[in-house]
XYZ file of C-alpha atoms in Angstrom:
613
model
C 0.000 0.000 0.000
C 2.808 2.387 0.838
C 4.423 1.640 -2.527
C 1.192 2.437 -4.315
C 0.782 5.661 -2.364
C 4.254 6.739 -3.334
C 3.559 6.037 -7.017
C 0.407 8.128 -6.869
C 2.190 10.887 -4.991
C 5.121 11.084 -7.434
C 2.677 11.609 -10.298
C 0.554 14.187 -8.505
C 0.774 17.996 -8.808
C 1.504 18.091 -5.078
C 4.908 16.529 -5.696
C 5.790 18.833 -8.564
C 4.442 21.961 -6.894
C 6.426 21.582 -3.683
C 10.120 21.273 -3.120
C 11.484 19.192 -0.292
C 12.780 21.370 2.519
C 13.911 19.372 5.530
C 13.379 21.001 8.881
C 16.286 21.944 11.084
C 14.737 21.088 14.420
C 15.497 17.663 15.834
C 12.924 16.251 18.183
C 9.675 17.651 19.488
C 9.165 21.144 20.824
C 5.735 22.597 21.520
C 7.136 26.091 21.029
C 7.940 25.336 17.397
C 4.246 24.883 16.530
C 2.478 28.072 15.519
C -1.293 27.848 15.474
C -1.473 30.318 12.610
C 0.564 27.925 10.477
C -1.789 24.966 10.711
C -2.134 23.259 7.369
C -4.262 25.017 4.751
C -4.754 21.993 2.505
C -7.758 19.698 2.701
C -7.522 16.752 5.021
C -9.188 13.407 4.622
C -8.534 10.294 6.618
C -7.888 8.168 3.559
C -6.117 8.398 0.259
C -7.645 9.054 -3.163
C -6.266 7.801 -6.445
C -7.185 9.974 -9.360
C -4.247 8.616 -11.324
C -5.721 5.108 -11.157
C -2.490 3.432 -10.023
C -3.659 2.602 -6.537
C -6.943 1.224 -7.832
C -5.130 -1.127 -10.200
C -2.848 -2.439 -7.476
C -5.764 -2.909 -5.090
C -7.788 -4.752 -7.734
C -4.877 -7.086 -8.450
C -3.881 -7.851 -4.853
C -7.233 -7.514 -3.101
C -10.086 -8.010 -5.588
C -12.694 -7.868 -2.837
C -11.917 -4.200 -2.134
C -13.630 -2.890 -5.280
C -16.103 -0.187 -4.437
C -19.746 -1.104 -4.536
C -22.617 1.252 -5.177
C -24.545 1.958 -2.015
C -28.021 3.351 -1.739
C -28.314 6.827 -0.315
C -30.030 7.369 3.001
C -30.197 10.570 4.988
C -32.737 9.535 7.597
C -30.616 7.570 10.054
C -29.127 10.558 11.902
C -31.636 13.209 10.964
C -32.106 13.849 14.693
C -28.696 13.197 16.267
C -28.075 13.505 19.981
C -27.540 17.109 21.038
C -25.758 16.734 24.381
C -23.776 13.500 24.561
C -22.130 12.258 27.737
C -18.999 10.147 28.090
C -18.650 10.379 24.314
C -15.758 9.428 22.056
C -14.678 12.008 19.485
C -13.385 10.189 16.394
C -11.171 12.198 14.039
C -10.809 10.854 10.530
C -14.208 9.209 10.918
C -15.013 9.289 7.206
C -11.892 7.319 6.291
C -11.810 3.548 6.003
C -10.320 2.921 9.431
C -12.186 5.759 11.136
C -15.509 4.495 9.782
C -14.817 1.030 11.197
C -13.978 2.565 14.578
C -17.231 4.552 14.622
C -19.204 1.438 13.721
C -17.580 -0.618 16.469
C -18.150 2.082 19.101
C -21.826 2.377 18.149
C -22.150 -1.404 18.320
C -20.671 -1.147 21.837
C -23.366 1.388 22.781
C -20.916 4.295 23.125
C -21.882 7.882 22.331
C -19.804 9.060 19.384
C -19.022 12.541 18.039
C -17.688 13.006 14.497
C -16.621 16.113 12.607
C -17.434 16.567 8.933
C -16.846 19.200 6.276
C -19.606 17.778 4.089
C -22.767 17.052 6.055
C -24.564 15.334 3.179
C -21.681 12.935 2.597
C -21.336 12.190 6.307
C -25.047 11.520 6.770
C -24.992 9.162 3.793
C -21.986 7.349 5.239
C -23.212 6.913 8.818
C -27.025 6.887 8.555
C -27.440 3.131 8.191
C -25.167 2.236 11.081
C -26.825 0.524 14.008
C -27.411 3.011 16.834
C -26.446 6.068 14.790
C -29.738 7.869 15.404
C -29.532 7.410 19.172
C -25.775 7.597 19.800
C -24.078 9.586 17.036
C -23.597 13.349 17.053
C -22.505 14.876 13.764
C -20.878 18.318 13.817
C -20.828 19.646 10.275
C -18.905 22.479 8.623
C -15.849 21.771 10.767
C -12.612 21.041 8.983
C -10.271 19.111 11.217
C -7.296 20.814 9.589
C -8.528 24.069 11.150
C -9.281 22.602 14.572
C -5.928 23.586 16.026
C -6.324 27.187 14.868
C -9.788 27.578 16.436
C -10.023 29.563 19.645
C -11.571 28.067 22.767
C -14.654 30.245 22.182
C -15.016 28.908 18.637
C -14.704 25.358 19.906
C -17.401 26.016 22.504
C -19.728 27.509 19.894
C -19.369 24.406 17.776
C -19.594 22.171 20.885
C -16.692 20.136 19.529
C -15.627 18.763 22.916
C -18.988 18.940 24.685
C -19.573 15.714 26.574
C -16.396 14.196 25.124
C -14.269 12.177 27.555
C -12.079 10.305 25.059
C -10.652 10.934 21.608
C -9.529 8.580 18.843
C -7.391 9.924 16.004
C -7.439 7.994 12.733
C -6.113 10.973 10.792
C -3.842 10.518 7.816
C -2.595 12.576 4.862
C -4.417 12.789 1.534
C -2.111 11.934 -1.374
C -4.572 13.365 -3.867
C -3.692 14.475 -7.392
C -5.724 17.629 -6.814
C -3.576 20.426 -5.297
C -6.630 21.895 -3.576
C -7.387 18.634 -1.786
C -3.903 17.301 -1.156
C -2.257 17.386 2.245
C 1.110 16.229 3.472
C 2.106 13.907 6.255
C 3.936 16.742 8.015
C 0.766 18.821 8.021
C -1.512 16.057 9.247
C 0.481 13.472 11.183
C 2.603 16.055 13.007
C 1.220 19.585 12.989
C -2.510 18.895 12.976
C -2.138 16.022 15.445
C -0.111 18.227 17.796
C -2.694 21.007 17.637
C -5.518 18.578 18.368
C -3.601 17.247 21.376
C -3.166 20.772 22.731
C -6.831 21.691 22.202
C -8.080 18.469 23.761
C -5.714 18.833 26.738
C -7.212 22.246 27.442
C -10.793 20.997 27.089
C -10.794 17.642 28.880
C -11.918 17.658 32.521
C -9.393 16.807 35.212
C -11.675 14.149 36.717
C -11.271 11.941 33.638
C -7.485 12.051 34.082
C -7.443 10.601 37.605
C -8.137 7.323 39.331
C -11.410 7.198 41.249
C -12.308 5.375 44.459
C -15.390 4.514 46.487
C -15.126 3.676 50.187
C -16.819 0.525 51.451
C -15.320 0.272 54.963
C -13.796 3.280 56.719
C -12.001 2.352 59.946
C -10.845 5.955 60.373
C -14.387 7.250 60.826
C -15.986 7.725 64.241
C -18.350 4.796 63.584
C -16.431 1.646 62.690
C -19.070 -1.099 63.197
C -16.651 -3.807 64.259
C -19.623 -5.835 65.450
C -20.543 -6.659 61.831
C -17.291 -8.602 61.384
C -17.648 -12.326 62.152
C -14.881 -14.815 62.937
C -14.241 -17.685 60.542
C -11.249 -19.327 62.192
C -10.273 -22.985 61.856
C -11.975 -23.839 65.147
C -14.945 -24.614 62.885
C -12.886 -27.566 61.614
C -11.400 -28.627 64.922
C -8.355 -26.323 64.766
C -7.083 -24.002 67.462
C -6.263 -20.767 65.551
C -7.992 -17.566 66.702
C -8.366 -13.926 65.673
C -10.147 -10.734 66.714
C -10.573 -7.023 65.861
C -9.831 -4.001 68.011
C -9.509 -0.234 67.590
C -6.041 1.292 67.792
C -4.953 4.896 68.239
C -2.981 6.241 65.288
C -0.075 8.300 66.645
C -0.654 11.952 67.387
C -2.931 12.524 64.375
C -6.047 11.965 66.396
C -7.550 9.379 64.040
C -7.897 5.640 64.452
C -7.624 2.434 62.506
C -8.550 -1.126 63.355
C -6.279 -4.091 63.925
C -7.055 -7.666 62.990
C -4.702 -9.929 64.945
C -4.457 -13.389 66.386
C -2.595 -16.684 66.509
C -2.208 -19.005 63.514
C -1.732 -22.625 64.532
C -0.735 -24.928 61.671
C -1.940 -28.091 63.372
C -5.560 -28.580 62.425
C -7.045 -26.204 59.877
C -4.250 -23.642 59.854
C -6.274 -20.533 58.959
C -7.952 -17.456 60.411
C -10.721 -15.489 58.776
C -13.008 -12.538 59.372
C -15.994 -11.579 57.186
C -18.827 -9.116 56.866
C -21.606 -11.460 55.836
C -23.981 -8.800 54.568
C -22.513 -5.715 52.928
C -24.268 -5.328 49.563
C -22.464 -3.153 47.012
C -22.196 -2.832 43.251
C -18.729 -3.003 41.727
C -19.930 -2.162 38.218
C -17.602 0.351 36.577
C -14.721 -0.317 38.971
C -11.556 -2.322 38.417
C -10.998 -3.923 41.800
C -10.583 -3.651 45.563
C -8.234 -1.180 47.282
C -7.068 -1.624 50.885
C -5.047 0.867 52.930
C -3.169 -1.261 55.432
C -0.046 -1.966 57.446
C 1.069 -5.572 57.749
C 3.721 -7.735 59.359
C 5.359 -9.268 56.263
C 2.878 -12.143 55.873
C 0.773 -12.920 52.794
C -2.962 -12.481 53.333
C -6.062 -13.008 51.206
C -9.084 -10.830 50.531
C -12.364 -12.606 49.830
C -15.508 -11.618 47.951
C -18.891 -13.227 47.430
C -21.074 -12.282 44.437
C -24.762 -11.725 45.175
C -26.147 -14.827 43.479
C -27.686 -18.036 44.784
C -24.724 -20.254 43.906
C -22.260 -18.064 45.772
C -24.318 -18.009 48.952
C -22.992 -21.419 49.917
C -20.393 -20.975 52.638
C -17.723 -23.056 50.902
C -17.782 -20.978 47.694
C -15.952 -17.646 47.425
C -13.414 -15.623 45.417
C -10.000 -14.852 46.908
C -7.055 -12.636 45.925
C -3.672 -12.728 47.661
C -1.625 -9.711 48.727
C 1.765 -9.374 50.400
C 2.632 -6.940 53.161
C 5.819 -5.197 54.269
C 6.509 -5.130 58.022
C 5.457 -1.875 59.688
C 4.839 -0.001 56.434
C 1.546 1.627 55.491
C 0.572 0.937 51.884
C -2.428 0.887 49.566
C -2.919 -2.474 47.897
C -4.870 -2.727 44.640
C -6.480 -6.086 43.868
C -7.848 -6.177 40.283
C -10.992 -8.242 39.862
C -9.191 -10.453 37.366
C -6.755 -11.466 40.141
C -9.514 -13.076 42.234
C -9.526 -16.863 42.174
C -12.788 -18.808 42.477
C -12.499 -21.463 45.188
C -14.654 -24.060 46.920
C -12.988 -24.414 50.280
C -9.351 -24.329 49.141
C -9.788 -25.957 45.725
C -9.752 -23.708 42.659
C -12.804 -23.828 40.374
C -11.221 -23.211 36.959
C -14.567 -23.114 35.142
C -16.011 -20.197 37.128
C -16.279 -16.764 35.469
C -14.436 -13.694 36.695
C -15.789 -12.515 40.035
C -17.679 -9.536 38.560
C -18.756 -11.218 35.299
C -20.994 -13.996 36.546
C -24.758 -14.136 36.968
C -24.724 -11.346 39.562
C -22.597 -9.048 37.415
C -20.939 -6.517 39.691
C -23.280 -7.073 42.654
C -21.453 -8.320 45.769
C -22.918 -9.405 49.082
C -19.954 -10.119 51.358
C -16.256 -9.369 51.884
C -13.571 -10.481 54.295
C -9.941 -11.267 55.140
C -8.101 -14.592 55.372
C -4.703 -15.609 56.747
C -3.873 -19.206 55.898
C -0.924 -21.564 55.728
C -2.163 -22.479 52.234
C -2.237 -20.482 49.003
C -4.573 -22.514 46.763
C -5.163 -26.223 46.136
C -3.472 -26.977 49.476
C -0.128 -25.651 48.237
C 1.798 -23.899 51.033
C 1.715 -20.157 51.499
C 5.365 -19.146 50.881
C 5.021 -16.018 53.044
C 3.351 -17.412 56.107
C 4.906 -17.202 59.571
C 2.800 -19.261 61.993
C 2.104 -17.827 65.399
C 1.190 -14.242 66.200
C 0.098 -12.025 63.297
C -1.478 -8.582 62.871
C -2.939 -6.566 60.032
C -3.818 -2.883 60.542
C -6.572 -1.657 58.210
C -7.572 1.974 57.646
C -10.044 1.525 54.771
C -11.407 -0.865 52.174
C -12.921 0.378 48.940
C -13.372 0.094 45.197
C -11.011 1.693 42.707
C -11.132 2.540 39.017
C -7.887 3.215 37.166
C -7.745 5.925 34.546
C -8.458 4.941 30.933
C -6.685 6.435 27.939
C -8.174 9.812 27.061
C -6.473 9.851 23.671
C -5.938 6.827 21.405
C -3.681 7.518 18.422
C -3.729 5.099 15.489
C -0.203 5.215 14.108
C 1.968 2.919 12.006
C 4.589 0.268 12.565
C 7.985 1.474 11.381
C 7.821 4.897 13.029
C 10.216 4.080 15.851
C 12.264 1.836 13.625
C 13.192 4.495 11.077
C 14.265 6.929 13.779
C 16.814 4.414 15.033
C 18.488 4.349 11.594
C 20.975 7.146 10.945
C 22.555 6.213 7.589
C 21.214 5.461 4.080
C 22.934 2.073 4.214
C 20.971 1.097 7.317
C 17.688 2.112 5.716
C 18.471 0.201 2.514
C 18.807 -3.005 4.507
C 15.454 -2.548 6.232
C 11.917 -3.451 5.162
C 10.437 -1.799 2.018
C 8.181 0.672 3.857
C 11.169 2.026 5.808
C 13.144 2.357 2.574
C 10.314 4.149 0.763
C 8.955 6.306 3.607
C 6.777 8.377 1.228
C 6.671 12.062 2.223
C 8.659 11.112 5.328
C 5.393 9.739 6.716
C 7.033 7.479 9.304
C 9.090 10.356 10.722
C 6.116 12.711 10.944
C 3.908 10.061 12.532
C 6.606 9.441 15.122
C 6.721 13.162 15.949
C 2.954 13.068 16.400
C 3.377 10.126 18.758
C 6.001 12.021 20.752
C 3.664 14.998 21.077
C 1.079 12.716 22.659
C 3.544 10.940 24.940
C 4.765 14.323 26.249
C 1.301 15.866 26.587
C 0.434 14.622 30.062
C -2.776 13.043 28.775
C -3.535 9.397 29.524
C -2.896 7.831 26.120
C -2.488 4.717 23.995
C -0.502 4.608 20.749
C -1.472 1.712 18.487
C 0.933 1.077 15.622
C -0.871 -0.890 12.961
C 1.059 -3.129 10.615
C -0.115 -3.431 6.991
C -3.799 -2.487 6.839
C -6.158 -4.569 4.716
C -9.905 -4.487 4.277
C -11.809 -7.556 5.405
C -13.262 -9.185 2.277
C -16.712 -10.727 1.916
C -17.050 -14.482 1.788
C -15.873 -16.035 -1.479
C -18.601 -17.178 -3.902
C -19.009 -20.923 -3.920
C -18.476 -21.153 -7.686
C -15.502 -18.795 -7.821
C -12.593 -20.083 -9.905
C -10.060 -17.416 -8.872
C -7.730 -19.449 -6.661
C -5.694 -16.440 -5.502
C -8.815 -14.474 -4.668
C -10.325 -17.410 -2.791
C -7.116 -17.890 -0.819
C -6.986 -14.224 0.238
C -10.703 -14.176 0.954
C -10.404 -17.219 3.210
C -7.359 -15.760 4.953
C -8.842 -12.367 5.766
C -12.316 -13.711 6.528
C -10.928 -16.018 9.209
C -11.066 -14.731 12.774
C -7.478 -14.509 13.967
C -5.761 -13.900 17.250
C -3.982 -10.540 17.467
C -0.366 -10.241 18.561
C 1.021 -7.174 20.301
C 4.738 -6.374 20.265
C 6.824 -3.442 21.482
C 10.077 -1.951 20.257
C 8.964 -1.804 16.599
C 10.641 -4.941 15.301
C 7.781 -6.775 13.561
C 5.977 -6.707 10.228
C 2.642 -8.193 9.328
C -0.959 -7.385 8.499
C -4.184 -6.520 10.277
C -7.683 -5.904 8.971
C -9.462 -2.635 9.665
C -12.204 -4.502 11.511
C -9.617 -6.060 13.797
C -7.964 -2.700 14.354
C -11.319 -1.087 15.183
C -12.028 -3.826 17.741
C -8.633 -3.190 19.300
C -9.199 0.580 19.487
C -12.579 0.109 21.175
C -11.070 -2.327 23.675
C -8.144 0.011 24.413
C -10.561 2.812 25.335
C -12.065 0.599 28.042
C -8.897 -0.947 29.454
C -6.706 0.529 32.214
C -3.917 -1.788 31.053
C -3.613 -0.114 27.636
C -3.066 3.336 29.167
C 0.460 4.694 28.843
C 1.602 2.145 26.258
C 2.901 2.208 22.692
C 2.753 -1.059 20.794
C 2.621 -2.667 17.351
C -0.115 -5.114 16.402
C -0.610 -7.758 13.732
C -2.864 -10.731 13.140
C -1.535 -14.235 13.682
C -1.857 -15.851 10.260
C -0.422 -19.207 11.318
C -2.634 -22.236 11.715
C -2.534 -21.891 15.500
C -3.728 -18.284 15.207
C -7.250 -19.259 14.184
C -9.993 -18.673 16.715
C -12.913 -21.042 16.940
C -15.874 -21.100 19.295
C -15.588 -21.436 22.236
C -12.450 -19.366 22.262
C -12.226 -16.707 24.923
C -10.101 -17.819 27.896
C -11.180 -16.960 31.388
C -8.610 -15.777 33.935
C -7.589 -19.254 34.972
C -6.952 -20.897 31.608
C -10.402 -22.358 30.969
C -12.548 -21.588 27.941
C -15.690 -19.489 28.068
C -18.284 -19.935 25.350
C -18.344 -16.313 24.238
C -18.007 -16.814 20.488
C -15.091 -16.083 18.245
C -13.587 -13.281 20.280
C -10.189 -12.761 21.838
C -9.972 -11.295 25.318
C -8.007 -8.205 24.327
C -7.600 -7.080 27.913
C -5.257 -10.043 28.417
C -3.262 -8.735 25.456
C -3.015 -5.301 27.102
C -1.937 -6.789 30.427
C 1.200 -8.129 28.771
C 2.390 -4.688 27.684
C 5.168 -2.695 29.321
C 4.295 0.889 30.181
C 6.281 3.449 28.198
C 7.526 4.923 31.469
C 8.952 1.516 32.423
C 10.624 0.604 29.135
C 14.142 0.868 30.532
C 13.360 0.287 34.211
C 15.345 -2.458 35.885
C 12.146 -3.625 37.580
C 10.348 -4.109 34.267
C 9.704 -7.742 33.434
C 10.773 -7.123 29.834
C 13.257 -4.352 29.140
C 12.857 -2.385 25.915
C 15.220 0.115 24.280
C 14.656 3.822 24.980
C 12.582 5.744 22.467
C 14.892 7.243 19.806
C 15.245 10.931 19.055
C 12.553 12.168 16.665
C 14.421 12.833 13.433
C 13.379 14.808 10.361
C 12.798 12.673 7.264
C 15.790 11.743 5.136
C 15.845 12.956 1.502
C 13.265 11.122 -0.632
C 14.455 8.161 -2.667
C 14.923 8.589 -6.399
C 12.403 7.193 -8.913
C 14.983 4.599 -9.953
C 15.407 3.476 -6.362
C 11.626 3.357 -5.959
C 11.415 0.898 -8.832
C 14.127 -1.248 -7.278
C 12.209 -1.369 -4.017
C 8.986 -2.228 -5.816
C 10.771 -5.176 -7.416
C 11.676 -6.524 -3.981
C 10.233 -10.058 -3.593
C 8.696 -9.004 -0.278
C 6.652 -6.371 -2.111
C 5.728 -8.728 -4.925
C 4.510 -11.275 -2.399
């Protein structure tokens, strides 16, 4: 695709009308961006191909991507929502990828805001989408290329950011043969993206940039209700362990906390427990349990019971372990996915996640456990029998911040900035060698602007984008077409990598699913990663396919649990940290694009077997 874009660009008036003038600044500097210099050319989120070259290449490689005539409809969003809440603003929504993102968000019942220069075209494009009339707000006569130059008053008049809590950018340059419509990668991927980041940073509310908590038990308050806590020590099973609660003065600060302490005797049951049998609460919208505590170096467990009939049996519960540091106050976060379903001490691997069962997020009981066992009667490695104590100030629910800004970028952006000589680039993959309009360099500068903005963010670097084809006709005789159709119609597992070392492909539908999942996941926040589809035989997904937290299979259809994919990512802030489980190289300096390759060199690259394949 990049090769085809370069061909179209070299033949367009844009290439002949502009001379290449490399910038002198190295790296990102907000002060270098002047709002009055925001790009004047038209911006679309996808390329056009008036020269016909791109269409020919698409037809040859991907015959299913031929445009079909669609019937016009302008009724679907004739009465769009006026005041959305918790909405996602999608930039580049009329492009191929942006359209897929809008569709996926509407399918997920999210409010969506899109900007459009041409209202008639936008209404025709979005009107037949499911949920568009109820969930989609269309703001017309707004050109995204001018968004950065608009004052805050202008933005308020247009209500661009009204009710918007998250933003997805699918922007890209328009390599059109029309000078009036053409735009460059520098203008869009760097300057316009930077301006949008600055405008959104000024408009987004501070509450959406912070973690939130809800208190369930407050032992620092005047009323502590210790009487509601019941003992569940091993005396019930003939053991001799014991525990109790008491209030303790907290230094000279005048407040109090409560201490759970006792004696753990390994002969017999070998456990102590304390529970609140009836404390109904709804965990919907939260990520887990937070506990402010001071321990003695032992490993404890926190237990939960969902509010459903099956969980009311005394032997069934969910438990999550946490370690303590002697005499140190700390706040422990226990994500819901870390809770293990157990019957007595045996793990139930078939049970759903604690907040995804029949009861949803409704819980009925909580408590604490100190045991000589972890799970399945395996020993607790951080258990010191005898006297123990756990000081607790509060127990509550927490919700980690989600990404406010998701930027759809490209694989190769970091890679090209690590290469300093023409010889290094010539040995790399074709897209790095071609780098039409310096697109990889400008996209990387746009990424850097986001990473330095202070916004919670996710940068998704897509590998080669393809359009999911329809199913192949049963009587089709085109073997190549059938092979590609079968390949891209098959549901595949996605692979995430970091450090920009991979190549591959991903469909726009798969990318849209990933973007929607990233908006909802705390684990995607603060990460930059590349993604591709697994096209090996083992990469196929078949129902049932979605793993639960403990390795079992849940019958949820042909879907991958993308939150598990996000959990495996290293935060950008931890890329070079010694404590990181997987060290990554530091981000390179953002370099200006190298001089463009000559037409002769372009032809050599196009003859590369990797391109021909």
